[in-house]
CSV table of C-alpha atoms in Angstrom, one decimal:
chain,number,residue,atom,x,y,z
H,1,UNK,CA,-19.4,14.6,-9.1
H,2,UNK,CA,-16.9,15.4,-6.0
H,3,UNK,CA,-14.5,18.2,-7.1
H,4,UNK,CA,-11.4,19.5,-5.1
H,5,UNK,CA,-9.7,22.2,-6.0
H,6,UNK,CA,-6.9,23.6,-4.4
H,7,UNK,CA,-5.2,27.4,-4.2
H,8,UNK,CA,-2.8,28.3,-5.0
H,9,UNK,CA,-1.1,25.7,-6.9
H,10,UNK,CA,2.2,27.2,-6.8
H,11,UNK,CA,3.7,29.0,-3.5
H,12,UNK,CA,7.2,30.4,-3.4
H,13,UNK,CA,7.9,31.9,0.4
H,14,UNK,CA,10.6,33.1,2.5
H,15,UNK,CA,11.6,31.3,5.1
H,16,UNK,CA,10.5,32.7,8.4
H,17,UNK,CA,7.0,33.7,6.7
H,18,UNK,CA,3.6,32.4,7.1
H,19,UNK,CA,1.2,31.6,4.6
H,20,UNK,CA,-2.2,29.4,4.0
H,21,UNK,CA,-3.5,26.9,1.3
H,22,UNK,CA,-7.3,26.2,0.8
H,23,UNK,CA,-8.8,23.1,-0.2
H,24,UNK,CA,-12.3,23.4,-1.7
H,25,UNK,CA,-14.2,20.7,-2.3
H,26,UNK,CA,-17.6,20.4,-3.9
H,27,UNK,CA,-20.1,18.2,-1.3
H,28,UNK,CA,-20.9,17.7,1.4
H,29,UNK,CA,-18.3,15.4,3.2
H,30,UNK,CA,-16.6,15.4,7.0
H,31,UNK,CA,-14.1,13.8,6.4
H,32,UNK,CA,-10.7,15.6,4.8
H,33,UNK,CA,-6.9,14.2,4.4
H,34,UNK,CA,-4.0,16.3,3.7
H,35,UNK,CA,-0.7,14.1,2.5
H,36,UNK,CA,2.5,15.6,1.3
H,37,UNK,CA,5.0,14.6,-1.7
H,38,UNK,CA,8.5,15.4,-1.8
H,39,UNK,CA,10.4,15.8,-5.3
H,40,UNK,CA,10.4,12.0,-6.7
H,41,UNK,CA,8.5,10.7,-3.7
H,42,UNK,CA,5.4,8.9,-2.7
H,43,UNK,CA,2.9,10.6,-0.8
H,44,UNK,CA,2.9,10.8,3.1
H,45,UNK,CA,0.0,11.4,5.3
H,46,UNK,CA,-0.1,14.2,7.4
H,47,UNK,CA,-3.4,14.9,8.9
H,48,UNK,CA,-6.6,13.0,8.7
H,49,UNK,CA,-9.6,15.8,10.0
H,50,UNK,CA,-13.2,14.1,11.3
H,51,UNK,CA,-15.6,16.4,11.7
H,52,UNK,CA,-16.3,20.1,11.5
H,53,UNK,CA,-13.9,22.3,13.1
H,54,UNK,CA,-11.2,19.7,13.6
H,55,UNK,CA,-7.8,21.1,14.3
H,56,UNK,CA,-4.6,19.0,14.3
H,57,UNK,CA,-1.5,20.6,14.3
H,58,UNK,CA,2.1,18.9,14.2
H,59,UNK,CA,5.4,21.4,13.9
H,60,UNK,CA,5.2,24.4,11.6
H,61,UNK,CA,1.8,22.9,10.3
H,62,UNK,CA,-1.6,22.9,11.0
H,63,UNK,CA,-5.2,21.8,9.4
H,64,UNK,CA,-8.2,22.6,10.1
H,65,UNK,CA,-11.9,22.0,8.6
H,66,UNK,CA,-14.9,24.0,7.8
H,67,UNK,CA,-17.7,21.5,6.7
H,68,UNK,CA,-20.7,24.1,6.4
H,69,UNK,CA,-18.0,26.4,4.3
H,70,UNK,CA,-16.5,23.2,2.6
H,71,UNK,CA,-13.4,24.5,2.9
H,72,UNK,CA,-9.8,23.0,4.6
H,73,UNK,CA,-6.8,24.6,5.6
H,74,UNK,CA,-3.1,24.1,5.7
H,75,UNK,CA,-1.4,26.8,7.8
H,76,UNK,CA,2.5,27.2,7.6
H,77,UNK,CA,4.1,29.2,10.9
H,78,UNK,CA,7.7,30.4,9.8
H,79,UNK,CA,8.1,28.2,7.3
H,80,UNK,CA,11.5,26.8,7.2
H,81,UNK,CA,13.4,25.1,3.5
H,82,UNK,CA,12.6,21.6,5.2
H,83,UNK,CA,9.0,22.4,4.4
H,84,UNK,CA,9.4,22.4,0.6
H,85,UNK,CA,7.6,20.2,-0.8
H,86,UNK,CA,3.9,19.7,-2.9
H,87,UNK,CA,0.8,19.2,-0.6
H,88,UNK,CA,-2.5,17.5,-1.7
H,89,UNK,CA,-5.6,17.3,0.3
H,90,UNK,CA,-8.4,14.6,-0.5
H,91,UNK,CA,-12.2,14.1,0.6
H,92,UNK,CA,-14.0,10.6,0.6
H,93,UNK,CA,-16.0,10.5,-2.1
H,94,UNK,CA,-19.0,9.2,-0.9
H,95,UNK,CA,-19.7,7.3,2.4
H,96,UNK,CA,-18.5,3.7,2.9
H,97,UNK,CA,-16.9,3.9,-0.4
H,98,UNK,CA,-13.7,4.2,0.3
H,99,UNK,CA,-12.5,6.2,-2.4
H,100,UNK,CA,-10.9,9.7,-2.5
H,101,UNK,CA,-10.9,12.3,-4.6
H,102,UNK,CA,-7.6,14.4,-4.3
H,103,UNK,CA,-7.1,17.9,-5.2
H,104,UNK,CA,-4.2,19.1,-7.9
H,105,UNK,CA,-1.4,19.4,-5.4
H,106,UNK,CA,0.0,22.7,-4.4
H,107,UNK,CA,3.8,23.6,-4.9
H,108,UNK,CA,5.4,24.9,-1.8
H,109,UNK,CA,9.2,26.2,-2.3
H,110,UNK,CA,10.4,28.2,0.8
H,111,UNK,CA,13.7,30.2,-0.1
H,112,UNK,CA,16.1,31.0,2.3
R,1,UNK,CA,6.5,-3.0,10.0
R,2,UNK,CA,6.8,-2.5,6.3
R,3,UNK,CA,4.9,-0.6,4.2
R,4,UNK,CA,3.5,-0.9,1.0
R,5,UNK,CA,6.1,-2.4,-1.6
R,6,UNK,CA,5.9,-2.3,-5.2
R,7,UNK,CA,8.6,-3.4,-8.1
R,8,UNK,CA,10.0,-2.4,-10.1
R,9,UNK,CA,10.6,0.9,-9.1
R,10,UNK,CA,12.0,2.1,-12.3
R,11,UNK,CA,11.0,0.2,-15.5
R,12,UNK,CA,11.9,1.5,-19.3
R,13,UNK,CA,10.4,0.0,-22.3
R,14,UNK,CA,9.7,-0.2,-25.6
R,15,UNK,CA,6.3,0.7,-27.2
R,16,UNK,CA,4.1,-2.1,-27.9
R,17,UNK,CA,6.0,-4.4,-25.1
R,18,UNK,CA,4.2,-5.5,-22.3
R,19,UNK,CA,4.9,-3.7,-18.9
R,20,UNK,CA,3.4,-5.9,-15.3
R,21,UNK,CA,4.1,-4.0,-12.4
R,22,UNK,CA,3.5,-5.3,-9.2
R,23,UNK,CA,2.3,-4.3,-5.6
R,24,UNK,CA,2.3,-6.0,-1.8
R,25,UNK,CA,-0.4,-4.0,0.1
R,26,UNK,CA,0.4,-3.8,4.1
R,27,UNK,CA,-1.1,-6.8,6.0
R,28,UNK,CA,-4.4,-6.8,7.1
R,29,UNK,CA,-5.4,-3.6,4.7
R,30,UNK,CA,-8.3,-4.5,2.6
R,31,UNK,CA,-8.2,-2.3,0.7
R,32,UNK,CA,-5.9,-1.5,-2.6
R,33,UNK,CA,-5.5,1.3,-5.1
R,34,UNK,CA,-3.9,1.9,-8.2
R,35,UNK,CA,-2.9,5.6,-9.3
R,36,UNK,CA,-1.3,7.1,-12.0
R,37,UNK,CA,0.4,10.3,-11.7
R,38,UNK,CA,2.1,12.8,-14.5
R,39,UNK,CA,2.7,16.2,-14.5
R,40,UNK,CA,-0.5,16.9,-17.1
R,41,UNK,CA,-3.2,15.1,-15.6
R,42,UNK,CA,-2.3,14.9,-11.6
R,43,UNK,CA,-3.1,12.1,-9.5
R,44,UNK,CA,-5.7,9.5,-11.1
R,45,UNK,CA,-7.2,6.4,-9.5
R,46,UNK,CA,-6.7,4.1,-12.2
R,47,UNK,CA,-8.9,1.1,-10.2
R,48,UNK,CA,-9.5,-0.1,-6.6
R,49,UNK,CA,-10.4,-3.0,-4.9
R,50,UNK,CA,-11.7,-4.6,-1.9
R,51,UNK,CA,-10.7,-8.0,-0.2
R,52,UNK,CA,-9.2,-9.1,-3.5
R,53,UNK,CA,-12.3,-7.6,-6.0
R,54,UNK,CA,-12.5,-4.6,-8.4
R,55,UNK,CA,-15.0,-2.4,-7.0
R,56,UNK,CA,-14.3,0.6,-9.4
R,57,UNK,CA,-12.3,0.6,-12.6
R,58,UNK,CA,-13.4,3.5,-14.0
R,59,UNK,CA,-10.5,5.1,-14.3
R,60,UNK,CA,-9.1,2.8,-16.2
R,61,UNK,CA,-8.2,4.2,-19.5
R,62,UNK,CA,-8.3,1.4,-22.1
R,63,UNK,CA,-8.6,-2.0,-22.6
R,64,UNK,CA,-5.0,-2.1,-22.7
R,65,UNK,CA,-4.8,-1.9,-19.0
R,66,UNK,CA,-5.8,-4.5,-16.5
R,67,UNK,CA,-5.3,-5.3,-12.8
R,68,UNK,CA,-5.2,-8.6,-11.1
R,69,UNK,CA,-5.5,-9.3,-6.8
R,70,UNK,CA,-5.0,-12.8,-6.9
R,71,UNK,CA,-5.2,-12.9,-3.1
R,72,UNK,CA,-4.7,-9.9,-0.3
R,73,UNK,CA,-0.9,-9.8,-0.6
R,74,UNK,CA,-0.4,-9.1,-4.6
R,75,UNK,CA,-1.8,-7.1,-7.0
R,76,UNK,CA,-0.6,-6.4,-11.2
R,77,UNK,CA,-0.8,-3.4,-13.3
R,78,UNK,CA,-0.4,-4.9,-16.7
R,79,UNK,CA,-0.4,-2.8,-19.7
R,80,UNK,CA,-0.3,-4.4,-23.1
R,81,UNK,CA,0.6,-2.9,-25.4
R,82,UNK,CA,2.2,-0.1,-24.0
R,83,UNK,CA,2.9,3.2,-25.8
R,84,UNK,CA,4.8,6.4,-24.7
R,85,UNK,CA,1.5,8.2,-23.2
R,86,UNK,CA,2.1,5.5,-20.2
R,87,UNK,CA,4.3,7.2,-19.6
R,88,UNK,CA,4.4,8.2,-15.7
R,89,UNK,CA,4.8,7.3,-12.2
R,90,UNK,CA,2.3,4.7,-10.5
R,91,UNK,CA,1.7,4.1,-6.9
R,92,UNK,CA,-0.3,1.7,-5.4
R,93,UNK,CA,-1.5,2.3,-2.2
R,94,UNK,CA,-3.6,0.1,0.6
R,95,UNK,CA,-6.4,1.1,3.0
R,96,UNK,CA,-7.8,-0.8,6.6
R,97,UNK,CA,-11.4,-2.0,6.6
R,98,UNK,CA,-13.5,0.3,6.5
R,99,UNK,CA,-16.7,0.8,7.9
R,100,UNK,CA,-19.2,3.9,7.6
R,101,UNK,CA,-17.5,4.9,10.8
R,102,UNK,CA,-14.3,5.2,10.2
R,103,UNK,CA,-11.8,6.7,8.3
R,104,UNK,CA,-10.3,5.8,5.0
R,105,UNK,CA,-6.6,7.0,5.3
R,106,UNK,CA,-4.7,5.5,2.2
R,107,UNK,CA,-1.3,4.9,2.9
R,108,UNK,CA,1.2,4.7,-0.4
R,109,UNK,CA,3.9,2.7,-2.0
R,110,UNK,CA,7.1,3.9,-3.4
R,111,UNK,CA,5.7,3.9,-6.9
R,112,UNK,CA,7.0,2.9,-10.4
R,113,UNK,CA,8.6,5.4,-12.3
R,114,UNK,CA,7.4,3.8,-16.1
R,115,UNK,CA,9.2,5.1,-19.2
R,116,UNK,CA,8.0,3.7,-22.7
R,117,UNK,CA,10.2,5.2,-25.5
């Protein structure tokens, strides 16, 4: 069974400050997601990662993916209060079947 | 270009009524998932389905759920009866073809927060 886990599940950070979440997952997959949730909101994707050693990057954030390590990140460059908000990352489950398997979220608040 | 819609977006209700909540997927998707989401348990697929038919319903957690795609524009979440463990905020959320070479970005509703007392 696919497991993701995430770390850490809660973050509190200064604004200006950089900081990194992981996303684990369990098999072997190349294909990653990474959405983000704002209080009382839906989810919103952010970056879909293809292969090993993808890289996308899109303000303060970017993603990358390790397949051999199993192992995303989320990096935050001088984070700023906008950025507040919980982040999930997901792997397909399997192949074609078009189901994902998402992590437990992690917490971000940035404090002025 | 809308998104995916669902109603209601807030529903309160009494336990042991029946609760239908409702979802348009965005055009062309073919795919559609049901989650549930609370604050114990996370984010759960509940069921999914493709070009209109369950594929897995496994996280389904009773018989006193069931979903319906009666065609690729509408989709139910009925729970009957409901009881206060319901409880929680569900999303549905659609997904373009896929094939074993491509991706399978989901892209969410609004959800329905549901609140049986």
């Amino acid at each position: 069974e696919l497991k993701v886990e995430q770390n850490p599940l809660f973050l509190s950070m200064q604004e200006g400050k950089n900081y990194t979440i992981y996303c684990n997952y369990s098999t072997t997959s190349d294909r990653l997601y990474w959405y983000r949730q704002d209080p009382g909101k839906s989810l919103e994707s952010l970056f879909v990662l293809l292969s090993n050693g993808a890289v996308k990057q899109e303000g303060r954030l970017m993603a990358s993916l390790d397949t051999k390590a199993r192992l995303s990140t989320l990096h935050i460059t001088a984070a700023v209060h906008d950025l507040s908000a919980t982040y999930f990352c997901a792997v397909d489950s399997l192949r074609g079947a078009q189901k994902l398997v998402f992590g437990q979220g992690t917490r971000l608040t940035i404090n002025p | 270009d809308a998104g995916v819609i669902q109603s209601p977006r807030h529903e309160v209700t009494e336990m042991g009524q029946e609760v239908t909540l409702r979802c348009k997927p965005i055009s062309g998707h073919d795919y559609l998932f049901w989650y549930r989401q609370t604050m114990m348990r996370g984010l759960e697929l509940l069921i999914y389905f493709n070009n209109n038919v369950p594929i897995d319903d496994s996280g389904m957690p009773e018989d006193r759920f069931s979903a319906k795609m009666p065609n690729a524009s509408f989709s139910t979440l009925k729970i009957q009866p409901s009881e206060p463990r319901d409880s929680a905020v569900y999303f549905c959320a659609s997904s373009p073809r896929g094939t074993l070479s491509s991706y399978n970005e989901q892209f969410f509703g609004p959800g329905t927060r549901l609140t049986v007392l």
